[in-house]
Amino acid sequence: TAPVNAQAGDPGPLLRINAYSSSSGMNITSGDLDLVRVGVVDDLVLRNTDVNDFEIEPEKATPFEFEIENDGNGPTTALIDVTGLRNGWDYWIDTEYEHNVSEIELSPSYEGNDVINFTLWVVAPGYEDAGEQFSMIVSTYGKESSLETSQNDNFVEIEGNIAEIRNPVFVNEILAN
C-alpha cells in the first residue's frame, strides 16, 4: 500500500520480473519496470456557509452559500447535485468566475485552489403557499473517482419555509355614508 501522504501520480515501487523455464532450465530477468502509480483518492467536503434562516420568497431567486474543499490526494472535478425540490422549482449554481455550473475544478491543497465558494440560487414557483415547508439535499462527488474517503461530509440538507408576501394596496377613495 502507498503511504498516507502519497499524492496522485506518485511513482510506486519498481518491479522486476524473474521467470524460470522448466523446459529449457533458463532464468530470464526483466529490467526495472516503472508501472505502478498512486491513484486519486477523493475526499470532498461540502459546507453550508449561510447563517440566515432558510426562507424562500416565491418567484424570487434566493441564494444559499456553500464551500467545497478537496482534501484528497490529487486534482478532482466535483459534481454538484440538488435533490428533493418539488416540481416547478428551479435552481442554478454560480461560482465567483462562472455562471450556471454543475462541475467545479479543485486542485489538491498543496496547489492552493482546493477550496471554492459557490452560490446555489433557488426559485420557488408563485403558487407555493406561505409558511409551507421545503427541503432539499445538496451533494457532491468526484466526477472520475470511484473512491471517496468519507461520504458523511459530501451532502448538506436544507430545510426552510416559503415566505409570506404582503403587497399592500392603497385605495384613494372617500366613503360616503
Short mmCIF file of N, CA and C in Angstrom, two decimals:
data_model
loop_
_atom_site.label_atom_id
_atom_site.label_comp_id
_atom_site.label_asym_id
_atom_site.label_seq_id
_atom_site.Cartn_x
_atom_site.Cartn_y
_atom_site.Cartn_z
N THR A 1 0.84 -1.19 0.00
CA THR A 1 0.00 0.00 0.00
C THR A 1 0.87 1.25 0.00
N ALA A 2 0.30 2.32 -0.51
CA ALA A 2 1.01 3.59 -0.58
C ALA A 2 0.99 4.27 0.78
N PRO A 3 1.97 5.12 1.07
CA PRO A 3 1.95 5.87 2.33
C PRO A 3 0.74 6.82 2.39
N VAL A 4 0.32 7.20 3.57
CA VAL A 4 -0.84 8.06 3.77
C VAL A 4 -0.66 9.40 3.06
N ASN A 5 0.56 9.93 2.99
CA ASN A 5 0.79 11.23 2.39
C ASN A 5 1.12 11.17 0.90
N ALA A 6 0.92 10.02 0.26
CA ALA A 6 1.22 9.89 -1.17
C ALA A 6 0.25 10.74 -1.98
N GLN A 7 0.77 11.40 -3.00
CA GLN A 7 -0.04 12.24 -3.88
C GLN A 7 -0.35 11.48 -5.17
N ALA A 8 -1.48 11.80 -5.77
CA ALA A 8 -1.88 11.14 -7.02
C ALA A 8 -0.77 11.29 -8.05
N GLY A 9 -0.43 10.19 -8.70
CA GLY A 9 0.62 10.20 -9.72
C GLY A 9 2.00 9.88 -9.21
N ASP A 10 2.18 9.85 -7.88
CA ASP A 10 3.50 9.48 -7.34
C ASP A 10 3.87 8.08 -7.81
N PRO A 11 5.16 7.85 -8.09
CA PRO A 11 5.57 6.50 -8.52
C PRO A 11 5.53 5.52 -7.36
N GLY A 12 5.23 4.29 -7.71
CA GLY A 12 5.27 3.20 -6.73
C GLY A 12 6.60 2.49 -6.83
N PRO A 13 6.69 1.31 -6.26
CA PRO A 13 7.96 0.58 -6.31
C PRO A 13 8.25 0.09 -7.74
N LEU A 14 9.54 -0.03 -8.05
CA LEU A 14 9.94 -0.59 -9.34
C LEU A 14 9.72 -2.10 -9.29
N LEU A 15 9.30 -2.64 -10.41
CA LEU A 15 9.06 -4.08 -10.49
C LEU A 15 10.13 -4.73 -11.36
N ARG A 16 10.55 -5.92 -10.99
CA ARG A 16 11.49 -6.70 -11.79
C ARG A 16 10.93 -8.12 -11.84
N ILE A 17 10.76 -8.60 -13.05
CA ILE A 17 10.17 -9.93 -13.25
C ILE A 17 11.27 -10.95 -13.45
N ASN A 18 11.21 -12.02 -12.68
CA ASN A 18 12.11 -13.17 -12.84
C ASN A 18 11.26 -14.35 -13.31
N ALA A 19 11.63 -14.92 -14.43
CA ALA A 19 10.89 -16.07 -14.97
C ALA A 19 11.86 -17.24 -15.15
N TYR A 20 11.41 -18.42 -14.80
CA TYR A 20 12.22 -19.62 -14.96
C TYR A 20 11.46 -20.57 -15.88
N SER A 21 12.13 -21.07 -16.90
CA SER A 21 11.55 -22.04 -17.82
C SER A 21 11.97 -23.43 -17.38
N SER A 22 10.99 -24.26 -17.03
CA SER A 22 11.31 -25.63 -16.64
C SER A 22 11.71 -26.48 -17.85
N SER A 23 11.29 -26.08 -19.04
CA SER A 23 11.65 -26.82 -20.25
C SER A 23 13.12 -26.63 -20.60
N SER A 24 13.56 -25.37 -20.59
CA SER A 24 14.94 -25.10 -21.01
C SER A 24 15.89 -24.95 -19.83
N GLY A 25 15.31 -24.75 -18.65
CA GLY A 25 16.14 -24.55 -17.48
C GLY A 25 16.74 -23.15 -17.41
N MET A 26 16.25 -22.21 -18.20
CA MET A 26 16.80 -20.86 -18.24
C MET A 26 16.02 -19.91 -17.32
N ASN A 27 16.75 -18.98 -16.75
CA ASN A 27 16.17 -17.87 -15.99
C ASN A 27 16.20 -16.63 -16.87
N ILE A 28 15.12 -15.90 -16.85
CA ILE A 28 15.08 -14.63 -17.57
C ILE A 28 14.66 -13.58 -16.56
N THR A 29 15.38 -12.46 -16.52
CA THR A 29 15.08 -11.36 -15.63
C THR A 29 14.87 -10.10 -16.46
N SER A 30 13.76 -9.43 -16.21
CA SER A 30 13.48 -8.19 -16.94
C SER A 30 14.29 -7.06 -16.33
N GLY A 31 14.29 -5.94 -17.03
CA GLY A 31 14.84 -4.72 -16.43
C GLY A 31 13.82 -4.17 -15.44
N ASP A 32 14.17 -3.09 -14.79
CA ASP A 32 13.24 -2.47 -13.85
C ASP A 32 12.05 -1.88 -14.60
N LEU A 33 10.86 -2.19 -14.11
CA LEU A 33 9.63 -1.70 -14.72
C LEU A 33 8.99 -0.67 -13.79
N ASP A 34 8.77 0.52 -14.32
CA ASP A 34 8.16 1.61 -13.55
C ASP A 34 6.70 1.73 -13.97
N LEU A 35 5.86 0.82 -13.48
CA LEU A 35 4.47 0.73 -13.93
C LEU A 35 3.44 1.16 -12.88
N VAL A 36 3.83 1.22 -11.64
CA VAL A 36 2.87 1.46 -10.56
C VAL A 36 2.84 2.94 -10.20
N ARG A 37 1.64 3.50 -10.15
CA ARG A 37 1.44 4.90 -9.76
C ARG A 37 0.34 4.96 -8.70
N VAL A 38 0.43 5.95 -7.83
CA VAL A 38 -0.59 6.18 -6.81
C VAL A 38 -1.82 6.75 -7.50
N GLY A 39 -2.98 6.18 -7.21
CA GLY A 39 -4.23 6.65 -7.81
C GLY A 39 -4.84 7.80 -7.03
N VAL A 40 -5.85 8.42 -7.62
CA VAL A 40 -6.55 9.53 -6.98
C VAL A 40 -7.53 8.99 -5.96
N VAL A 41 -7.48 9.57 -4.77
CA VAL A 41 -8.45 9.28 -3.72
C VAL A 41 -9.14 10.59 -3.39
N ASP A 42 -10.45 10.65 -3.64
CA ASP A 42 -11.20 11.87 -3.36
C ASP A 42 -11.57 11.94 -1.88
N ASP A 43 -11.56 13.15 -1.37
CA ASP A 43 -12.08 13.43 -0.04
C ASP A 43 -12.68 14.83 -0.11
N LEU A 44 -13.87 14.91 -0.70
CA LEU A 44 -14.55 16.19 -0.85
C LEU A 44 -15.32 16.51 0.41
N VAL A 45 -15.33 17.79 0.78
CA VAL A 45 -16.05 18.26 1.96
C VAL A 45 -16.95 19.40 1.51
N LEU A 46 -18.26 19.28 1.77
CA LEU A 46 -19.23 20.31 1.41
C LEU A 46 -19.74 20.96 2.68
N ARG A 47 -19.71 22.30 2.70
CA ARG A 47 -20.17 23.05 3.88
C ARG A 47 -21.15 24.12 3.46
N ASN A 48 -22.22 24.28 4.24
CA ASN A 48 -23.14 25.40 4.05
C ASN A 48 -22.59 26.55 4.87
N THR A 49 -22.37 27.70 4.26
CA THR A 49 -21.78 28.83 4.98
C THR A 49 -22.82 29.89 5.34
N ASP A 50 -24.11 29.61 5.09
CA ASP A 50 -25.17 30.55 5.46
C ASP A 50 -25.39 30.52 6.96
N VAL A 51 -25.71 31.67 7.52
CA VAL A 51 -26.07 31.76 8.93
C VAL A 51 -27.51 32.25 9.08
N ASN A 52 -28.16 32.52 7.96
CA ASN A 52 -29.53 33.04 7.97
C ASN A 52 -30.54 31.90 8.07
N ASP A 53 -31.77 32.28 8.44
CA ASP A 53 -32.87 31.33 8.35
C ASP A 53 -33.12 31.05 6.88
N PHE A 54 -33.63 29.88 6.60
CA PHE A 54 -33.87 29.49 5.22
C PHE A 54 -35.32 29.75 4.87
N GLU A 55 -35.55 30.89 4.22
CA GLU A 55 -36.88 31.27 3.80
C GLU A 55 -36.81 31.69 2.34
N ILE A 56 -37.71 31.16 1.54
CA ILE A 56 -37.72 31.44 0.11
C ILE A 56 -38.96 32.23 -0.24
N GLU A 57 -38.76 33.32 -0.95
CA GLU A 57 -39.87 34.12 -1.45
C GLU A 57 -40.22 33.61 -2.86
N PRO A 58 -41.47 33.24 -3.09
CA PRO A 58 -41.84 32.72 -4.41
C PRO A 58 -41.49 33.69 -5.54
N GLU A 59 -41.08 33.12 -6.66
CA GLU A 59 -40.73 33.85 -7.89
C GLU A 59 -39.55 34.81 -7.71
N LYS A 60 -38.75 34.58 -6.68
CA LYS A 60 -37.58 35.41 -6.45
C LYS A 60 -36.39 34.48 -6.21
N ALA A 61 -35.27 34.73 -6.90
CA ALA A 61 -34.08 33.89 -6.71
C ALA A 61 -33.51 34.11 -5.31
N THR A 62 -33.39 33.02 -4.57
CA THR A 62 -32.88 33.06 -3.19
C THR A 62 -31.52 32.38 -3.15
N PRO A 63 -30.49 33.08 -2.64
CA PRO A 63 -29.14 32.50 -2.61
C PRO A 63 -28.89 31.64 -1.36
N PHE A 64 -28.18 30.54 -1.57
CA PHE A 64 -27.68 29.69 -0.49
C PHE A 64 -26.18 29.55 -0.73
N GLU A 65 -25.37 29.88 0.28
CA GLU A 65 -23.92 29.93 0.12
C GLU A 65 -23.27 28.64 0.62
N PHE A 66 -22.33 28.12 -0.19
CA PHE A 66 -21.63 26.88 0.13
C PHE A 66 -20.14 27.03 -0.12
N GLU A 67 -19.40 26.11 0.48
CA GLU A 67 -17.96 25.99 0.26
C GLU A 67 -17.68 24.51 0.01
N ILE A 68 -16.86 24.25 -0.99
CA ILE A 68 -16.44 22.88 -1.26
C ILE A 68 -14.93 22.82 -1.15
N GLU A 69 -14.43 21.77 -0.51
CA GLU A 69 -12.98 21.63 -0.29
C GLU A 69 -12.53 20.25 -0.74
N ASN A 70 -11.36 20.23 -1.38
CA ASN A 70 -10.74 18.98 -1.79
C ASN A 70 -9.66 18.62 -0.78
N ASP A 71 -9.93 17.62 0.05
CA ASP A 71 -8.93 17.11 1.00
C ASP A 71 -8.29 15.83 0.48
N GLY A 72 -8.53 15.52 -0.80
CA GLY A 72 -7.97 14.31 -1.41
C GLY A 72 -6.51 14.49 -1.78
N ASN A 73 -5.97 13.49 -2.48
CA ASN A 73 -4.53 13.48 -2.76
C ASN A 73 -4.18 13.94 -4.18
N GLY A 74 -5.16 14.50 -4.90
CA GLY A 74 -4.88 14.97 -6.25
C GLY A 74 -5.99 15.85 -6.75
N PRO A 75 -5.84 16.39 -7.96
CA PRO A 75 -6.90 17.24 -8.51
C PRO A 75 -8.16 16.44 -8.77
N THR A 76 -9.29 17.11 -8.72
CA THR A 76 -10.56 16.43 -8.97
C THR A 76 -11.58 17.40 -9.54
N THR A 77 -12.57 16.85 -10.19
CA THR A 77 -13.72 17.62 -10.65
C THR A 77 -14.90 17.21 -9.78
N ALA A 78 -15.41 18.17 -9.02
CA ALA A 78 -16.54 17.91 -8.13
C ALA A 78 -17.84 18.18 -8.86
N LEU A 79 -18.74 17.21 -8.85
CA LEU A 79 -20.07 17.39 -9.39
C LEU A 79 -21.00 17.81 -8.25
N ILE A 80 -21.88 18.77 -8.51
CA ILE A 80 -22.83 19.25 -7.51
C ILE A 80 -24.22 18.80 -7.94
N ASP A 81 -24.97 18.23 -7.01
CA ASP A 81 -26.29 17.72 -7.30
C ASP A 81 -27.27 18.28 -6.27
N VAL A 82 -28.47 18.65 -6.72
CA VAL A 82 -29.52 19.14 -5.83
C VAL A 82 -30.74 18.24 -6.03
N THR A 83 -31.21 17.65 -4.94
CA THR A 83 -32.38 16.77 -5.00
C THR A 83 -33.40 17.19 -3.95
N GLY A 84 -34.62 16.75 -4.14
CA GLY A 84 -35.68 16.97 -3.15
C GLY A 84 -36.58 18.15 -3.42
N LEU A 85 -36.24 19.01 -4.39
CA LEU A 85 -37.12 20.14 -4.68
C LEU A 85 -38.35 19.64 -5.43
N ARG A 86 -39.47 20.28 -5.17
CA ARG A 86 -40.73 19.88 -5.81
C ARG A 86 -40.75 20.31 -7.28
N ASN A 87 -41.67 19.71 -8.03
CA ASN A 87 -41.85 20.09 -9.44
C ASN A 87 -42.16 21.58 -9.54
N GLY A 88 -41.60 22.20 -10.55
CA GLY A 88 -41.84 23.62 -10.78
C GLY A 88 -40.78 24.52 -10.17
N TRP A 89 -39.95 23.97 -9.31
CA TRP A 89 -38.87 24.76 -8.72
C TRP A 89 -37.69 24.77 -9.68
N ASP A 90 -36.89 25.81 -9.60
CA ASP A 90 -35.72 25.93 -10.46
C ASP A 90 -34.51 26.27 -9.60
N TYR A 91 -33.33 25.92 -10.09
CA TYR A 91 -32.10 26.28 -9.39
C TYR A 91 -30.95 26.33 -10.38
N TRP A 92 -29.89 27.04 -9.99
CA TRP A 92 -28.64 27.05 -10.73
C TRP A 92 -27.52 27.38 -9.75
N ILE A 93 -26.30 27.14 -10.19
CA ILE A 93 -25.13 27.32 -9.33
C ILE A 93 -24.17 28.29 -10.01
N ASP A 94 -23.69 29.25 -9.23
CA ASP A 94 -22.68 30.21 -9.70
C ASP A 94 -21.45 30.13 -8.81
N THR A 95 -20.28 30.24 -9.42
CA THR A 95 -19.05 30.46 -8.66
C THR A 95 -18.64 31.90 -8.87
N GLU A 96 -17.53 32.29 -8.31
CA GLU A 96 -17.05 33.66 -8.47
C GLU A 96 -16.77 33.98 -9.94
N TYR A 97 -16.38 32.98 -10.72
CA TYR A 97 -15.95 33.21 -12.10
C TYR A 97 -16.88 32.63 -13.16
N GLU A 98 -17.80 31.74 -12.76
CA GLU A 98 -18.63 31.06 -13.75
C GLU A 98 -20.10 31.08 -13.32
N HIS A 99 -20.99 31.11 -14.34
CA HIS A 99 -22.43 31.12 -14.11
C HIS A 99 -23.03 29.80 -14.59
N ASN A 100 -23.98 29.28 -13.83
CA ASN A 100 -24.74 28.09 -14.18
C ASN A 100 -23.84 26.87 -14.42
N VAL A 101 -23.15 26.46 -13.37
CA VAL A 101 -22.23 25.33 -13.46
C VAL A 101 -22.80 24.11 -12.74
N SER A 102 -22.31 22.94 -13.10
CA SER A 102 -22.65 21.72 -12.37
C SER A 102 -21.38 21.00 -11.93
N GLU A 103 -20.23 21.49 -12.40
CA GLU A 103 -18.93 20.91 -12.05
C GLU A 103 -18.00 22.02 -11.55
N ILE A 104 -17.16 21.66 -10.58
CA ILE A 104 -16.18 22.61 -10.05
C ILE A 104 -14.83 21.93 -10.00
N GLU A 105 -13.84 22.54 -10.66
CA GLU A 105 -12.48 22.01 -10.68
C GLU A 105 -11.76 22.39 -9.39
N LEU A 106 -11.14 21.40 -8.74
CA LEU A 106 -10.42 21.63 -7.50
C LEU A 106 -9.02 21.03 -7.59
N SER A 107 -8.05 21.76 -7.09
CA SER A 107 -6.68 21.24 -7.05
C SER A 107 -6.46 20.56 -5.70
N PRO A 108 -5.35 19.85 -5.54
CA PRO A 108 -5.00 19.38 -4.19
C PRO A 108 -4.57 20.58 -3.34
N SER A 109 -4.55 20.39 -2.03
CA SER A 109 -4.27 21.50 -1.12
C SER A 109 -2.92 22.17 -1.36
N TYR A 110 -1.92 21.39 -1.77
CA TYR A 110 -0.59 21.97 -1.94
C TYR A 110 -0.49 22.88 -3.16
N GLU A 111 -1.53 22.90 -4.02
CA GLU A 111 -1.53 23.81 -5.17
C GLU A 111 -2.38 25.05 -4.93
N GLY A 112 -3.12 25.08 -3.83
CA GLY A 112 -3.79 26.31 -3.40
C GLY A 112 -5.16 26.61 -3.98
N ASN A 113 -5.72 25.77 -4.83
CA ASN A 113 -7.06 26.01 -5.36
C ASN A 113 -7.99 24.88 -4.92
N ASP A 114 -7.87 24.51 -3.65
CA ASP A 114 -8.61 23.36 -3.13
C ASP A 114 -9.92 23.74 -2.44
N VAL A 115 -10.18 25.03 -2.25
CA VAL A 115 -11.42 25.49 -1.62
C VAL A 115 -12.08 26.50 -2.56
N ILE A 116 -13.33 26.24 -2.90
CA ILE A 116 -14.08 27.12 -3.79
C ILE A 116 -15.43 27.41 -3.13
N ASN A 117 -15.82 28.68 -3.14
CA ASN A 117 -17.15 29.07 -2.67
C ASN A 117 -18.09 29.10 -3.87
N PHE A 118 -19.34 28.70 -3.63
CA PHE A 118 -20.32 28.80 -4.69
C PHE A 118 -21.68 29.16 -4.11
N THR A 119 -22.54 29.69 -4.97
CA THR A 119 -23.89 30.09 -4.58
C THR A 119 -24.90 29.24 -5.32
N LEU A 120 -25.79 28.63 -4.58
CA LEU A 120 -26.91 27.90 -5.14
C LEU A 120 -28.11 28.84 -5.11
N TRP A 121 -28.65 29.17 -6.28
CA TRP A 121 -29.82 30.03 -6.40
C TRP A 121 -31.05 29.15 -6.58
N VAL A 122 -32.07 29.37 -5.75
CA VAL A 122 -33.29 28.57 -5.81
C VAL A 122 -34.48 29.50 -6.03
N VAL A 123 -35.37 29.10 -6.97
CA VAL A 123 -36.58 29.87 -7.25
C VAL A 123 -37.79 28.96 -7.07
N ALA A 124 -38.67 29.36 -6.16
CA ALA A 124 -39.93 28.63 -5.95
C ALA A 124 -41.00 29.24 -6.84
N PRO A 125 -41.91 28.42 -7.36
CA PRO A 125 -42.98 28.96 -8.19
C PRO A 125 -43.95 29.82 -7.36
N GLY A 126 -44.70 30.68 -8.04
CA GLY A 126 -45.60 31.62 -7.38
C GLY A 126 -46.77 30.98 -6.67
N TYR A 127 -47.10 29.74 -6.99
CA TYR A 127 -48.26 29.09 -6.38
C TYR A 127 -47.96 28.42 -5.04
N GLU A 128 -46.73 28.49 -4.56
CA GLU A 128 -46.40 27.90 -3.25
C GLU A 128 -47.06 28.72 -2.13
N ASP A 129 -47.59 28.06 -1.12
CA ASP A 129 -48.28 28.72 -0.03
C ASP A 129 -47.31 29.21 1.04
N ALA A 130 -47.60 30.38 1.58
CA ALA A 130 -46.79 30.95 2.65
C ALA A 130 -46.77 30.01 3.84
N GLY A 131 -45.61 29.86 4.44
CA GLY A 131 -45.44 29.01 5.62
C GLY A 131 -45.21 27.55 5.31
N GLU A 132 -45.42 27.15 4.07
CA GLU A 132 -45.21 25.76 3.70
C GLU A 132 -43.72 25.43 3.80
N GLN A 133 -43.43 24.25 4.26
CA GLN A 133 -42.03 23.85 4.41
C GLN A 133 -41.49 23.29 3.11
N PHE A 134 -40.17 23.43 2.94
CA PHE A 134 -39.48 22.80 1.81
C PHE A 134 -38.19 22.19 2.33
N SER A 135 -37.65 21.26 1.58
CA SER A 135 -36.34 20.71 1.91
C SER A 135 -35.63 20.33 0.62
N MET A 136 -34.32 20.33 0.69
CA MET A 136 -33.50 19.91 -0.44
C MET A 136 -32.19 19.37 0.11
N ILE A 137 -31.58 18.50 -0.68
CA ILE A 137 -30.28 17.96 -0.32
C ILE A 137 -29.29 18.37 -1.40
N VAL A 138 -28.22 19.03 -0.99
CA VAL A 138 -27.15 19.42 -1.90
C VAL A 138 -26.00 18.45 -1.63
N SER A 139 -25.51 17.81 -2.69
CA SER A 139 -24.45 16.82 -2.50
C SER A 139 -23.36 17.00 -3.55
N THR A 140 -22.22 16.39 -3.28
CA THR A 140 -21.09 16.46 -4.20
C THR A 140 -20.39 15.11 -4.24
N TYR A 141 -19.76 14.85 -5.38
CA TYR A 141 -18.96 13.64 -5.55
C TYR A 141 -17.98 13.88 -6.68
N GLY A 142 -16.90 13.12 -6.68
CA GLY A 142 -15.88 13.25 -7.72
C GLY A 142 -16.36 12.69 -9.04
N LYS A 143 -16.13 13.42 -10.11
CA LYS A 143 -16.61 13.03 -11.44
C LYS A 143 -15.98 11.73 -11.93
N GLU A 144 -14.69 11.57 -11.71
CA GLU A 144 -13.98 10.43 -12.27
C GLU A 144 -13.44 9.48 -11.21
N SER A 145 -13.89 9.64 -9.98
CA SER A 145 -13.35 8.82 -8.90
C SER A 145 -14.38 7.80 -8.44
N SER A 146 -13.89 6.65 -8.08
CA SER A 146 -14.76 5.63 -7.52
C SER A 146 -14.49 5.45 -6.03
N LEU A 147 -13.54 6.23 -5.49
CA LEU A 147 -13.18 6.08 -4.09
C LEU A 147 -13.28 7.42 -3.38
N GLU A 148 -14.18 7.53 -2.43
CA GLU A 148 -14.36 8.72 -1.61
C GLU A 148 -14.06 8.33 -0.18
N THR A 149 -13.15 9.06 0.46
CA THR A 149 -12.70 8.71 1.81
C THR A 149 -13.85 8.71 2.81
N SER A 150 -14.67 9.77 2.80
CA SER A 150 -15.78 9.87 3.75
C SER A 150 -16.97 10.51 3.06
N GLN A 151 -18.06 9.78 2.93
CA GLN A 151 -19.25 10.34 2.29
C GLN A 151 -20.13 11.10 3.26
N ASN A 152 -19.81 11.07 4.55
CA ASN A 152 -20.61 11.76 5.55
C ASN A 152 -20.57 13.27 5.41
N ASP A 153 -19.52 13.80 4.81
CA ASP A 153 -19.40 15.25 4.65
C ASP A 153 -19.58 15.69 3.20
N ASN A 154 -20.28 14.87 2.41
CA ASN A 154 -20.50 15.17 1.00
C ASN A 154 -21.90 15.70 0.72
N PHE A 155 -22.71 15.90 1.74
CA PHE A 155 -24.05 16.42 1.50
C PHE A 155 -24.48 17.32 2.66
N VAL A 156 -25.40 18.23 2.32
CA VAL A 156 -25.99 19.13 3.30
C VAL A 156 -27.49 19.14 3.04
N GLU A 157 -28.27 18.94 4.08
CA GLU A 157 -29.73 19.02 3.95
C GLU A 157 -30.18 20.40 4.42
N ILE A 158 -30.99 21.04 3.60
CA ILE A 158 -31.51 22.37 3.90
C ILE A 158 -33.02 22.25 4.07
N GLU A 159 -33.52 22.82 5.15
CA GLU A 159 -34.96 22.87 5.38
C GLU A 159 -35.34 24.31 5.67
N GLY A 160 -36.49 24.71 5.18
CA GLY A 160 -36.94 26.08 5.40
C GLY A 160 -38.42 26.23 5.11
N ASN A 161 -38.85 27.47 4.97
CA ASN A 161 -40.26 27.79 4.75
C ASN A 161 -40.41 28.73 3.56
N ILE A 162 -41.62 28.74 3.03
CA ILE A 162 -41.98 29.70 2.00
C ILE A 162 -42.37 31.00 2.71
N ALA A 163 -41.78 32.10 2.26
CA ALA A 163 -42.02 33.39 2.90
C ALA A 163 -43.44 33.89 2.60
N GLU A 164 -43.96 34.67 3.55
CA GLU A 164 -45.25 35.32 3.33
C GLU A 164 -44.99 36.63 2.60
N ILE A 165 -45.73 36.85 1.54
CA ILE A 165 -45.57 38.06 0.74
C ILE A 165 -46.75 38.97 1.04
N ARG A 166 -46.44 40.18 1.38
CA ARG A 166 -47.51 41.14 1.63
C ARG A 166 -47.36 42.28 0.62
N ASN A 167 -48.39 42.47 -0.16
CA ASN A 167 -48.41 43.55 -1.14
C ASN A 167 -49.59 44.45 -0.82
N PRO A 168 -49.36 45.43 0.03
CA PRO A 168 -50.49 46.30 0.39
C PRO A 168 -50.97 47.10 -0.82
N VAL A 169 -52.27 47.29 -0.87
CA VAL A 169 -52.88 48.09 -1.93
C VAL A 169 -53.53 49.29 -1.26
N PHE A 170 -53.12 50.46 -1.70
CA PHE A 170 -53.69 51.69 -1.14
C PHE A 170 -54.76 52.19 -2.09
N VAL A 171 -55.92 52.44 -1.54
CA VAL A 171 -57.05 52.91 -2.33
C VAL A 171 -57.36 54.34 -1.88
N ASN A 172 -57.44 55.20 -2.84
CA ASN A 172 -57.71 56.60 -2.54
C ASN A 172 -59.18 56.88 -2.85
N GLU A 173 -60.05 56.58 -1.88
CA GLU A 173 -61.48 56.80 -2.06
C GLU A 173 -62.05 57.47 -0.83
N ILE A 174 -63.02 58.24 -1.06
CA ILE A 174 -63.74 58.84 0.07
C ILE A 174 -65.07 58.08 0.17
N LEU A 175 -65.28 57.54 1.31
CA LEU A 175 -66.50 56.78 1.50
C LEU A 175 -67.60 57.69 2.01
N ALA A 176 -68.74 57.67 1.36
CA ALA A 176 -69.89 58.49 1.77
C ALA A 176 -70.87 57.61 2.53
N ASN A 177 -71.45 58.20 3.58
CA ASN A 177 -72.46 57.45 4.35
C ASN A 177 -73.80 57.73 3.79
#
